[in-house]
Tab-separated table of C-alpha atoms in Angstrom:
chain	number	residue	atom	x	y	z
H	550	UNK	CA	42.280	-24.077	-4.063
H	551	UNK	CA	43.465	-26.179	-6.769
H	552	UNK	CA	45.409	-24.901	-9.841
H	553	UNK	CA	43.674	-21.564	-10.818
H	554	UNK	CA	40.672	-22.124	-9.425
H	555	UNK	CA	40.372	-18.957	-6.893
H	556	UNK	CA	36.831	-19.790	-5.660
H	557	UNK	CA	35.649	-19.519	-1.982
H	558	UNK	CA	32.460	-20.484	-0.444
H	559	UNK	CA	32.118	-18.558	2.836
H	560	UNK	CA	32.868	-14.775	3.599
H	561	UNK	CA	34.525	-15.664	6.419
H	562	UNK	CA	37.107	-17.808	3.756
H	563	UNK	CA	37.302	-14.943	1.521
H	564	UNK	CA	38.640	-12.287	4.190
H	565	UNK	CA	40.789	-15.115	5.871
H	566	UNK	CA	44.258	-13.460	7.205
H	567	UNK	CA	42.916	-9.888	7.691
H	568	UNK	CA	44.750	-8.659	10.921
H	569	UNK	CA	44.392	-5.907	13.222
H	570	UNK	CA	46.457	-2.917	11.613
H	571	UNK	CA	46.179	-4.016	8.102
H	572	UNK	CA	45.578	-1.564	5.106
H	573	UNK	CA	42.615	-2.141	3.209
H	574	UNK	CA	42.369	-1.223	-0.466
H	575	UNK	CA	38.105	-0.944	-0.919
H	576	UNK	CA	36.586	-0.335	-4.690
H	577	UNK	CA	33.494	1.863	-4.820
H	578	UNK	CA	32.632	5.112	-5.501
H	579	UNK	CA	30.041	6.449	-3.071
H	580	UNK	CA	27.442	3.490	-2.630
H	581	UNK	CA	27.649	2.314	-6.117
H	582	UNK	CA	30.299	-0.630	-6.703
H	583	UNK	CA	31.216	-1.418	-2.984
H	584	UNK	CA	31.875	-4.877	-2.086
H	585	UNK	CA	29.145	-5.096	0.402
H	586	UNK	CA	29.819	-8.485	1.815
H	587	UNK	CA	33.549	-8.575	2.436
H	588	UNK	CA	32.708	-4.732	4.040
H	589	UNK	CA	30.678	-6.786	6.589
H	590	UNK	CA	32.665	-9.579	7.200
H	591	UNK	CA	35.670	-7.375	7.941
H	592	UNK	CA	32.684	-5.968	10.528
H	593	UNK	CA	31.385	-9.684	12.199
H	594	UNK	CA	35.440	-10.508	11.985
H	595	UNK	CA	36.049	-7.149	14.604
H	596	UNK	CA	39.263	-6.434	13.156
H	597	UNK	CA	40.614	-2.925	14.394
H	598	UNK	CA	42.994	-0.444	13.692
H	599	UNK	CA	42.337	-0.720	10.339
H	600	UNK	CA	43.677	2.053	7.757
H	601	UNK	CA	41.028	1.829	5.248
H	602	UNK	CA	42.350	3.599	1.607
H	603	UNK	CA	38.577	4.397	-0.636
H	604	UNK	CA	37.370	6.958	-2.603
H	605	UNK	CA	34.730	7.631	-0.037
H	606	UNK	CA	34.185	6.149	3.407
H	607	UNK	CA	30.511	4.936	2.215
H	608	UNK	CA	27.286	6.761	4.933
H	609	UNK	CA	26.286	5.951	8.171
H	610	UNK	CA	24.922	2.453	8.624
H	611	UNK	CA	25.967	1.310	4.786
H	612	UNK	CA	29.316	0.595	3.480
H	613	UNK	CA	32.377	1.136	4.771
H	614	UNK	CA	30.313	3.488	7.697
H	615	UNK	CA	29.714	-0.089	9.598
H	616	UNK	CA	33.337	0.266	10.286
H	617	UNK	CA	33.075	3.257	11.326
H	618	UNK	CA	30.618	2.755	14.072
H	619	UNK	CA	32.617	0.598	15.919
H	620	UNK	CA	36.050	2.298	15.412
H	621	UNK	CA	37.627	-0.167	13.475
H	622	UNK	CA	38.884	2.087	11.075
H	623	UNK	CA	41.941	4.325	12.638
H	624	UNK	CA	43.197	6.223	9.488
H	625	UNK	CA	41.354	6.650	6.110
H	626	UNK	CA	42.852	7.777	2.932
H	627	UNK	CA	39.911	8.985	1.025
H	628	UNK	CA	39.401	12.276	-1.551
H	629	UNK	CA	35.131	12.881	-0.159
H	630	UNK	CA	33.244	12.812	3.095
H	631	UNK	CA	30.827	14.179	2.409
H	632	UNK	CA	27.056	13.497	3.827
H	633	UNK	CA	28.378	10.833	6.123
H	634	UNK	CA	28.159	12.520	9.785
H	635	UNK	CA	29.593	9.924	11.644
H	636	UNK	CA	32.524	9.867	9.934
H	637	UNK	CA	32.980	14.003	9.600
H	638	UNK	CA	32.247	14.101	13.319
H	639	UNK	CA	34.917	11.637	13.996
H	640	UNK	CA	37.194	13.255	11.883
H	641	UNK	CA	36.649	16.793	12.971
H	642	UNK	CA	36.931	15.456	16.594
H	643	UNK	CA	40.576	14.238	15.822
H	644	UNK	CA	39.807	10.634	16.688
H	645	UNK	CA	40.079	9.193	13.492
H	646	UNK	CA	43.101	10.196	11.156
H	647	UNK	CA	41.833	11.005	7.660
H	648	UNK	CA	44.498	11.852	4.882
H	649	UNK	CA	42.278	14.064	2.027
H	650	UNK	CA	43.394	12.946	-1.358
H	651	UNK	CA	42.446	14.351	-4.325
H	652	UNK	CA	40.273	11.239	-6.179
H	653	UNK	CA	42.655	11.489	-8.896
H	654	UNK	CA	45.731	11.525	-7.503
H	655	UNK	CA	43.845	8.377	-5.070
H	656	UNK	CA	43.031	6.741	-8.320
H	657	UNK	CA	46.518	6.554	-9.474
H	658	UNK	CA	48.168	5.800	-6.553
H	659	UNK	CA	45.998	2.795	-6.572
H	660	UNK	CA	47.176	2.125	-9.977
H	661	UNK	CA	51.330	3.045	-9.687
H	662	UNK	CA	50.879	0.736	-6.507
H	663	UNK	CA	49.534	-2.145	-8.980
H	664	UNK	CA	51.989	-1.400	-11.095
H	665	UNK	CA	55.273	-1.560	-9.373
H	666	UNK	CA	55.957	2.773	-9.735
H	667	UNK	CA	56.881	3.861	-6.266
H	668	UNK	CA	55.705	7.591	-6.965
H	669	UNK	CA	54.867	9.810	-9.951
H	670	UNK	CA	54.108	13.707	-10.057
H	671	UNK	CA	51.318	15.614	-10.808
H	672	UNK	CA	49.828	18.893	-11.033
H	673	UNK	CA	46.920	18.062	-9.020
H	674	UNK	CA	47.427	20.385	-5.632
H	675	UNK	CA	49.774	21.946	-6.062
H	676	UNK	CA	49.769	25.366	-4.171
H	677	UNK	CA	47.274	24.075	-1.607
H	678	UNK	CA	47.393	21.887	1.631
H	679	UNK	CA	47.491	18.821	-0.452
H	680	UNK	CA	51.204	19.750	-1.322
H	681	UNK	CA	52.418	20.324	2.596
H	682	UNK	CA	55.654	18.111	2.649
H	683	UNK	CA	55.870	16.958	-0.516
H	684	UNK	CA	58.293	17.432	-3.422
H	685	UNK	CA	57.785	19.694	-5.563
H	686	UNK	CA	59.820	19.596	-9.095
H	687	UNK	CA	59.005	21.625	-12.153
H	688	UNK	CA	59.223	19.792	-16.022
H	689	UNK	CA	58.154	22.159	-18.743
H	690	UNK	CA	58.111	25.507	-16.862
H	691	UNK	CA	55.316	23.874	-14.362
H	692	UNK	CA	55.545	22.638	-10.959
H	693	UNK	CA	54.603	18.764	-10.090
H	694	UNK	CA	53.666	17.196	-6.799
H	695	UNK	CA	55.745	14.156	-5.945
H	696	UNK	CA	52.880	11.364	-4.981
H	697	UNK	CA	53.458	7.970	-3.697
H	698	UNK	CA	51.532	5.104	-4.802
H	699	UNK	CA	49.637	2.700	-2.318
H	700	UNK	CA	49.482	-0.750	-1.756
H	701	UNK	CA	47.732	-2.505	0.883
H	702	UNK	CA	48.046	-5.908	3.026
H	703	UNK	CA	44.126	-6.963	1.148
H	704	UNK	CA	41.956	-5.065	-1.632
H	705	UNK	CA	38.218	-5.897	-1.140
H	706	UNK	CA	36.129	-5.420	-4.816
H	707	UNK	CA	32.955	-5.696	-6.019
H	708	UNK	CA	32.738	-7.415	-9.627
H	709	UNK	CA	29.952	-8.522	-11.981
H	710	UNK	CA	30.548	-11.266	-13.291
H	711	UNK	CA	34.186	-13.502	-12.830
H	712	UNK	CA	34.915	-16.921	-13.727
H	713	UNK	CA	36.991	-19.404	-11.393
H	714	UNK	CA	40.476	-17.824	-12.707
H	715	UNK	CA	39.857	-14.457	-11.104
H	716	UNK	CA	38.763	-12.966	-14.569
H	717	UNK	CA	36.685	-10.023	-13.553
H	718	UNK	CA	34.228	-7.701	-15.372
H	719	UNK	CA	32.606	-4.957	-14.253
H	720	UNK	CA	28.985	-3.657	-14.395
H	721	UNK	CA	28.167	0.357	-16.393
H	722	UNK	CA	30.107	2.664	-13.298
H	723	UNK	CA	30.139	0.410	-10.719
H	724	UNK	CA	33.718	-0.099	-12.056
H	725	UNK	CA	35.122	2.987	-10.731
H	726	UNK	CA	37.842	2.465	-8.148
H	727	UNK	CA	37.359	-1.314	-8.745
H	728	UNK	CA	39.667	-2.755	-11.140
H	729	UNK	CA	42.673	-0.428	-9.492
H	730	UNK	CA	42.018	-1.736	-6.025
H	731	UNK	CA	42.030	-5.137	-7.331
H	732	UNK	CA	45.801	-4.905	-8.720
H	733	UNK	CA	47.087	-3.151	-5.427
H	734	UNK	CA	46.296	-5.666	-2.727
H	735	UNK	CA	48.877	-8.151	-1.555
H	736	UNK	CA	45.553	-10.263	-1.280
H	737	UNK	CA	42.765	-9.403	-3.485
H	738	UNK	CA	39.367	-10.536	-2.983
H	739	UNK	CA	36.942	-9.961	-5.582
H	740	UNK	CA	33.354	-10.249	-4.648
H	741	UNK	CA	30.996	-10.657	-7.909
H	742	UNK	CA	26.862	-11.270	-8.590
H	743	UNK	CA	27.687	-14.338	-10.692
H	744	UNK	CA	30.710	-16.667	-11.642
H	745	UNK	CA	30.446	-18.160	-14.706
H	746	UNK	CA	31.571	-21.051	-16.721
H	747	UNK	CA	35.133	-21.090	-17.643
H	748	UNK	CA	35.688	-19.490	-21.688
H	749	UNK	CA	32.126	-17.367	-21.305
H	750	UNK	CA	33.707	-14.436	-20.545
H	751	UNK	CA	34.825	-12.812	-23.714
H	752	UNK	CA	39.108	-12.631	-23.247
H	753	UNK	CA	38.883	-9.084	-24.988
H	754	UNK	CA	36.147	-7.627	-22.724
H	755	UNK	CA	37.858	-8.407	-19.389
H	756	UNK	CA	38.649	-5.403	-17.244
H	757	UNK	CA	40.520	-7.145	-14.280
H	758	UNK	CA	42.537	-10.370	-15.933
H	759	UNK	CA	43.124	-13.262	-13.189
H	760	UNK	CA	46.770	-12.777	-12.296
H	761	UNK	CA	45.854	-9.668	-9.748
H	762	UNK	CA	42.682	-12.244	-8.047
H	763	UNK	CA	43.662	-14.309	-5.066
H	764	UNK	CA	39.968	-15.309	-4.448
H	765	UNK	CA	36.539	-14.868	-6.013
H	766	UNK	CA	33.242	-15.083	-4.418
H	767	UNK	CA	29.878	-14.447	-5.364
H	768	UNK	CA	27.423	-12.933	-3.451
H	769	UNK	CA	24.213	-11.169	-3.061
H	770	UNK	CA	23.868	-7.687	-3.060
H	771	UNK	CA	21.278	-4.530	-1.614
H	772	UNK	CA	22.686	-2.230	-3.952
H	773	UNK	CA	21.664	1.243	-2.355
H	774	UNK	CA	20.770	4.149	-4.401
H	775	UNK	CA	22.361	7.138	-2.521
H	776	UNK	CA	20.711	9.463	-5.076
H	777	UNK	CA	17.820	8.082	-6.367
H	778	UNK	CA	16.990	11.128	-9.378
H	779	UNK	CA	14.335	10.199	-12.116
H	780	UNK	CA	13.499	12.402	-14.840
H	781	UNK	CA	10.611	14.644	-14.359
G	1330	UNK	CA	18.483	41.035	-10.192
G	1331	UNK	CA	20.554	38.744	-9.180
G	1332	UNK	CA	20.749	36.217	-11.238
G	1333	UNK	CA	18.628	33.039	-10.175
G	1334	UNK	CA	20.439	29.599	-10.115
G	1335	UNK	CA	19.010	28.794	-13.633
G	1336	UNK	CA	20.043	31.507	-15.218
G	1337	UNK	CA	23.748	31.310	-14.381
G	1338	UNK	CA	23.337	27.957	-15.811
G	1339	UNK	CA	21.643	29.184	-19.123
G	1340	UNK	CA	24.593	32.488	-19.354
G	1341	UNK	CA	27.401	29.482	-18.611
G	1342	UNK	CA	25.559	27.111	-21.340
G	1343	UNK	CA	26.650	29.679	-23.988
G	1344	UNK	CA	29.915	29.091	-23.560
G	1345	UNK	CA	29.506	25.287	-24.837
G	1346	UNK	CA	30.616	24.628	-28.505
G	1347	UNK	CA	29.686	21.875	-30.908
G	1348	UNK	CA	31.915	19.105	-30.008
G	1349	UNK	CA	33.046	19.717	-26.704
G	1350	UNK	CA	33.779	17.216	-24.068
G	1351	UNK	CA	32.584	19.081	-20.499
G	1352	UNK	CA	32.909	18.201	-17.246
G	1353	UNK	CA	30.125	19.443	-14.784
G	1354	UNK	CA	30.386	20.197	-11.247
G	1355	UNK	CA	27.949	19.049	-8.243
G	1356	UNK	CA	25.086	21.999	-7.862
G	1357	UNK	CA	24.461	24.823	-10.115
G	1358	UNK	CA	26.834	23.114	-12.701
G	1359	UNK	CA	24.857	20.023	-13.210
G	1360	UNK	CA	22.422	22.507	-14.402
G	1361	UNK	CA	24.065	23.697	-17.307
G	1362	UNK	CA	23.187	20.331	-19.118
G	1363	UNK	CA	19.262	21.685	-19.356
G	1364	UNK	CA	20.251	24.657	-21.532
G	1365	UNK	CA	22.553	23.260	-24.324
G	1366	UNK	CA	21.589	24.785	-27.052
G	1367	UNK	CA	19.743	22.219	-29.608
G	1368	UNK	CA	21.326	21.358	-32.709
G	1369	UNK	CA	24.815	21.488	-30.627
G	1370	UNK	CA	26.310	18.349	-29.826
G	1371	UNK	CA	27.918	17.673	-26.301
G	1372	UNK	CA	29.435	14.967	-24.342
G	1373	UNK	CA	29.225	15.068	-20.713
G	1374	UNK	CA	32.088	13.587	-18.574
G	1375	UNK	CA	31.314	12.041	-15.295
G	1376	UNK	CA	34.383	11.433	-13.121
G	1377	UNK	CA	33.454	8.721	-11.546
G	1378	UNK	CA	34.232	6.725	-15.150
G	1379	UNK	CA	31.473	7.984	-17.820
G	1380	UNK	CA	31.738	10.260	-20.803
G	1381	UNK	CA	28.765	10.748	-22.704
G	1382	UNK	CA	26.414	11.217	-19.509
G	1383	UNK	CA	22.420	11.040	-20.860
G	1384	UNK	CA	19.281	12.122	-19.028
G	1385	UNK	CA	18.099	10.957	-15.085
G	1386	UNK	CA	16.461	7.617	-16.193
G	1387	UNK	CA	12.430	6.504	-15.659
G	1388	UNK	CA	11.384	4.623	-12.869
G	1389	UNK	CA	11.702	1.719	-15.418
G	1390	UNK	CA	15.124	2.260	-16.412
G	1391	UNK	CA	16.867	3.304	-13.367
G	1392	UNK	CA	20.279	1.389	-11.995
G	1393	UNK	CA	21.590	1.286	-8.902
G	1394	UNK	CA	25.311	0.673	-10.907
G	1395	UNK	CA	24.610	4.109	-13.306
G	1396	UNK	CA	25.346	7.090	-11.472
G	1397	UNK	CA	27.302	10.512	-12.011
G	1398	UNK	CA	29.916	12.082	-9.645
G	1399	UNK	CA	27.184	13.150	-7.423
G	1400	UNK	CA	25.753	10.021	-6.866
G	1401	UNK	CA	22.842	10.664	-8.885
G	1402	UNK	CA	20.979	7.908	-10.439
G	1403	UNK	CA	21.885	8.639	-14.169
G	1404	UNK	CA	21.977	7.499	-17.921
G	1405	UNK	CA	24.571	6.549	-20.815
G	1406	UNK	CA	23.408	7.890	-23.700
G	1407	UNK	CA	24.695	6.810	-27.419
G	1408	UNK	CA	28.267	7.179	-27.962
G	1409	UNK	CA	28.841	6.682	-24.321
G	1410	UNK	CA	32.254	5.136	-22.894
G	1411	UNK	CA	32.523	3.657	-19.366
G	1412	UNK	CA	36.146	3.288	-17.548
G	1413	UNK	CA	38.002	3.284	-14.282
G	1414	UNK	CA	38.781	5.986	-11.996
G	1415	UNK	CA	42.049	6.484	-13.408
G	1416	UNK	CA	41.399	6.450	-17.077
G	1417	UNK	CA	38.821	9.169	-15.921
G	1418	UNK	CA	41.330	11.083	-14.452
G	1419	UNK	CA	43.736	10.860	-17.219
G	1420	UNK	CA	41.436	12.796	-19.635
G	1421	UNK	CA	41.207	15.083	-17.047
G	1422	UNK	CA	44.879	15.710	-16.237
G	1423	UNK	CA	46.106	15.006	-19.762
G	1424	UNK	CA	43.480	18.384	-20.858
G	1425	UNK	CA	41.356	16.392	-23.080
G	1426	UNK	CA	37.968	17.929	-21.311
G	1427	UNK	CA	37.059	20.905	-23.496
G	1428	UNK	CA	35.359	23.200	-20.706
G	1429	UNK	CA	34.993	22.539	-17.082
G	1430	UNK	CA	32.471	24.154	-14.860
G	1431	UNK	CA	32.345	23.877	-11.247
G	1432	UNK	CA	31.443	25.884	-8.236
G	1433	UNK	CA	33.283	27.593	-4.804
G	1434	UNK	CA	33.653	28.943	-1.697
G	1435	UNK	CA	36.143	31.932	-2.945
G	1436	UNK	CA	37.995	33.101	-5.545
G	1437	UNK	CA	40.751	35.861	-5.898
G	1438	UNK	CA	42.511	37.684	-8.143
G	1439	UNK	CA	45.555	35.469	-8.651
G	1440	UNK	CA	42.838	33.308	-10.021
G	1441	UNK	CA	43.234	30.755	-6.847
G	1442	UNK	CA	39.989	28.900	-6.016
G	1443	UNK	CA	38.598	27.733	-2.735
G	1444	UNK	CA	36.154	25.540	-2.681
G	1445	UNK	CA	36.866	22.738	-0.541
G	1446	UNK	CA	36.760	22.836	3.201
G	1447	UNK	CA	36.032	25.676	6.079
G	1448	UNK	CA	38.533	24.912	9.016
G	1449	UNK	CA	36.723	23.331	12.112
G	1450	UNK	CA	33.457	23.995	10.693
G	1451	UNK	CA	32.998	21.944	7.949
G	1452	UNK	CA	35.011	18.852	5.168
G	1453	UNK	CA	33.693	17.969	2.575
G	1454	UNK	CA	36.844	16.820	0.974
G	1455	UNK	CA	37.866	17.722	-2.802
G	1456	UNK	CA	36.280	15.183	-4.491
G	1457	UNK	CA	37.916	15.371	-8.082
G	1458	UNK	CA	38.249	19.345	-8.062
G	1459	UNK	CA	41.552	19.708	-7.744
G	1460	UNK	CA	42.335	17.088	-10.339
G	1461	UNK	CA	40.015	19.320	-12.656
G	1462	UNK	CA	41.130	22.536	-11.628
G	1463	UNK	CA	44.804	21.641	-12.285
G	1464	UNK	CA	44.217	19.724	-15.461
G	1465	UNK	CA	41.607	21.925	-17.357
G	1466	UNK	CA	43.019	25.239	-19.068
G	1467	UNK	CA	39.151	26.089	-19.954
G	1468	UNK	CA	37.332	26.391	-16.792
G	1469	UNK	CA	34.111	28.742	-15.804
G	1470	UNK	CA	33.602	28.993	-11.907
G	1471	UNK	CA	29.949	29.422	-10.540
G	1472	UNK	CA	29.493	30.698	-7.316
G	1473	UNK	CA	27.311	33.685	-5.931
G	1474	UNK	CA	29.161	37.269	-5.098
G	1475	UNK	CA	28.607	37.393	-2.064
G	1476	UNK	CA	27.385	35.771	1.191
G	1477	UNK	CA	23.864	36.111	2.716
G	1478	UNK	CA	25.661	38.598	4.884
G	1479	UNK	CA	26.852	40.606	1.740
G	1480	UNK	CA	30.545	39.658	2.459
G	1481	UNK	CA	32.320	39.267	-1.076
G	1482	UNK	CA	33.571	35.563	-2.406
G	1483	UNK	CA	35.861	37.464	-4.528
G	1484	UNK	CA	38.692	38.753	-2.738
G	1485	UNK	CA	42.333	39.661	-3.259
G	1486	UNK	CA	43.856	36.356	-1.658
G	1487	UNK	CA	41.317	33.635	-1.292
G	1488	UNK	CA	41.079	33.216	3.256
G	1489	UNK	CA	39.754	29.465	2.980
G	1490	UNK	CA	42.250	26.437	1.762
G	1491	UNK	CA	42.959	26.440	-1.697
G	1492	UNK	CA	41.288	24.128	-4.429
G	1493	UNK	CA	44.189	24.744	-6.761
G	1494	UNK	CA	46.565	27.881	-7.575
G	1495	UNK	CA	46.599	30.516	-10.270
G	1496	UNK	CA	44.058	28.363	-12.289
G	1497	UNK	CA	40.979	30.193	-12.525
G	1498	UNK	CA	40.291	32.938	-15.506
G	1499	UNK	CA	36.586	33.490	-15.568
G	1500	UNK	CA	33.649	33.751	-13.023
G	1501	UNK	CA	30.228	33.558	-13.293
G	1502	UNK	CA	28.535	35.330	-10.368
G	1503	UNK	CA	24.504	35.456	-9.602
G	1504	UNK	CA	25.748	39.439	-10.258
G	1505	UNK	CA	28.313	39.316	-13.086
G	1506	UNK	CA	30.404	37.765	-15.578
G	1507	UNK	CA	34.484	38.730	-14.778
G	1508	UNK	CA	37.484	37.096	-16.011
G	1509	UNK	CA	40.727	37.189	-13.908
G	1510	UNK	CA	43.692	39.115	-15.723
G	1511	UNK	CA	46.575	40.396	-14.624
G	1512	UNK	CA	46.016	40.362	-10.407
G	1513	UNK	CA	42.653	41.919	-11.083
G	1514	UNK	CA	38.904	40.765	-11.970
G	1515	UNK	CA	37.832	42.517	-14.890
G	1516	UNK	CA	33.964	43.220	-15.234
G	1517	UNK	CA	32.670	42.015	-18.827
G	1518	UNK	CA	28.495	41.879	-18.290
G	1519	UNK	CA	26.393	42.530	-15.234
G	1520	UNK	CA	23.138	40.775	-14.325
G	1521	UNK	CA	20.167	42.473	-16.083
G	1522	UNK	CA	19.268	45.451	-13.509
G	1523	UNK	CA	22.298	44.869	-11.272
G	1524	UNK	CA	24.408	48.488	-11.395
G	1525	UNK	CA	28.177	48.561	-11.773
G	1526	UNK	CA	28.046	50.260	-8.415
G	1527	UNK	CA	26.472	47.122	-6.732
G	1528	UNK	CA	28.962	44.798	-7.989
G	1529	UNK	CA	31.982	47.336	-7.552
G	1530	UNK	CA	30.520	47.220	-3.546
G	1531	UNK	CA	30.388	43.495	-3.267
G	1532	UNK	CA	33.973	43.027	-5.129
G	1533	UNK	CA	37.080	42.989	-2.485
G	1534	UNK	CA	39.239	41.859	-4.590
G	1535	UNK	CA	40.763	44.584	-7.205
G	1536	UNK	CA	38.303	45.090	-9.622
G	1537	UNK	CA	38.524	46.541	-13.363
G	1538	UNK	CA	35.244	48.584	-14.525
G	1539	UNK	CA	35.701	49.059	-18.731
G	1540	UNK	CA	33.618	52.508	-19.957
G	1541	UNK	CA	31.211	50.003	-21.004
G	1542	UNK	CA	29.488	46.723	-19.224
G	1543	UNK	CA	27.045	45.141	-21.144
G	1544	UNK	CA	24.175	43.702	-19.730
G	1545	UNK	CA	24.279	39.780	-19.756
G	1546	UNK	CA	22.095	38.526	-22.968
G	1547	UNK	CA	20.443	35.136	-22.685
G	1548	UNK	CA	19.363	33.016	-25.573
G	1549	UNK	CA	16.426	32.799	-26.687
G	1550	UNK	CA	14.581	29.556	-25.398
């Protein structure tokens, strides 16, 4: 890599240094925005012991489920299950350890990590099992949560369109989680459908500027509808 | 009779006002949206990062990057924004969302809300409802009264893990319409043909009966 030219040309390049017992930052929201290809690599590559930190922990056989299937994951900080069996069976079972965070409080923790705040309070759980062990400090007359932010040893995003600088946009809500992962990984990777020329990218319209992009790749993509809803 | 799925959405649609930003739960919620009333002008916030949520798009039209909280295939419509998870959540904490309506497990009287998990049976995780619950002062739960085995959902201390704490003032039941005051439900409307006595029965939770309980009116359509 010369200068600020963060290009790769092989998966294998772009998750280069990913170690058993890493933390993994992943973007996505459900199906929709996951960085398919890196998800995979991580999958050929074997690592284990992962703690995986993503909204969701994608469905059985898609997403981050391929990780699932061959316990590489050991801990997952995520705010949903939901319909994916595998991993509610696993975690129900006790075999993986799954820390339920509300997708809020996930979102910014994502984003203090990025940002250099250690912890920040909110009002989000308070009263319920979310709060057990944490500080708890009132400003105003209200009580606040004490939450601490998250970085992780590699964040793994799926972008639209970036050009050789790491400039990243995003496509309608595949954004989600996205652009927050992307500033909280010691290396980020940012997996994107096209990289374009240097200056096409309008400087006003990017969502993820270089300086948080170790590496850019550009891929292909299934997309899977997890919901696929038409109107009648 | 109880109320059928649509109408709770249709009584909970009259509580929208022209010019509010509303946040829709998964289910019965995501309902709602079919019975604003026209002429009235909504904006529908997605948490996943979209305000301004339009109809389920055409065969044509559909995206595999557009979708709502519940991973439904959806639609921007004009005047929409797009953002990141925590911008989302922002407007959420920070109280900008006008009315938020979203479904549970239980409620009580202390106006906690459970709607989360059942220990050793079954996680769903919390999604973005505790975020909501904590961060909206305007919120309408949905839920039915009771189970299929006729045990109340509205109790005087919630049994299942809590959603969020002393946040919930009014409930929309397939039965009734209550609102949470003072350690008590209070009954404001009943289902058309559902008796006070019915509801009274179903309620476990301390429940206030006024002289008079109005059957629940629905707009015309």
């Amino acid at each position: 890599m010369a200068g600020f030219d963060k290009r790769v040309y092989s998966y294998e390049e772009a998750m280069a240094g990913l170690e058993d017992g890493m933390t993994v930052i992943a973007g996505g929201f459900g199906l929709c925005g996951i960085p398919e290809n890196l998800i995979a690599e991580i999958k050929r590559k074997g690592t284990r012991d992962l703690t995986v930190v993503s909204n969701n922990c994608g469905v059985d056989g898609f997403g981050l489920g391929v990780l699932l299937t061959d316990r590489q994951i050991s801990k997952v900080i995520a705010s949903y299950v939901g319909e994916n069996k595998l991993f509610e069976e696993q975690l129900l079972k006790g075999e993986i350890e799954v820390i339920l965070t509300p997708q809020g409080t996930l979102a910014e923790k994502m984003r203090a990590g990025g940002a250099g705040i250690p912890a920040f309070f909110t009002a989000t759980g308070v009263g319920t099992p979310v709060a057990e062990g944490k500080e708890v400090r009132e400003f105003k007359g209200r009580k606040y949560l004490m939450e601490e932010s998250i970085t992780g040893d590699f964040a793994i995003v799926k972008g639209w369109k970036a050009d050789h600088f790491g400039n990243v946009v995003y496509r309608h809500t595949a954004q989600n989680f996205n652009p927050l992962a992307a500033t909280a990984g010691k290396i980020t990777v940012v997996e994107v459908e096209e990289i374009v020329e240097p200056g096409e990218l309008d400087p006003t319209q990017i969502h993820t500027p270089g300086i948080y992009v170790d590496r850019v790749i550009c891929g292909t993509f299934e997309k899977r509808i997890e919901q696929r809803t038409i109107r009648k | 009779m109880a109320l059928t799925r649509e109408q709770m959405a249709q009584r909970v649609a009259r509580e929208m006002q022209d010019g509010y930003y509303v946040n829709l739960g998964i289910g019965i919620p995501t309902l709602v949206a079919n019975y604003i009333p026209d002429g009235m002008e909504v904006m529908l916030q997605s948490e996943n990062g979209l305000l301004g949520m339009g109809p389920f798009p055409t065969e044509e039209t559909i995206d595999a990057d557009m979708i709502n909280a519940g991973k439904q295939t959806v639609t921007a419509r004009i005047g929409a924004s797009i953002f990141n998870s925590a911008e989302s959540f922002a407007m959420i904490r920070g109280g900008h969302v006008d009315l938020t309506v979203l479904g549970a497990f239980e409620v009580d009287v202390e106006g906690n809300i459970a709607s989360w998990m059942i220990p050793g049976k079954l996680v769903k995780g919390m999604g973005g409802a505790m975020d909501l619950v904590a961060g909206a002062d305007n919120i309408i739960v949905i839920m039915t009264h009771a189970s299929k085995d006729g045990e109340s959902k509205l109790l005087a201390k919630c049994s299942l893990p809590l959603t969020g704490a002393g946040c919930i003032k009014r409930v929309l039941t397939d039965l009734a319409y209550l609102e949470i005051e003072n350690g008590a439900f209070v009954l404001k409307e009943r289902a058309p043909g559902v008796s006070v006595e019915e509801i009274v029965a179903k309620t476990a939770g301390k429940l206030i009966v006024p002289d008079h309980v109005p059957e629940m009116q629905f707009a015309a359509q």
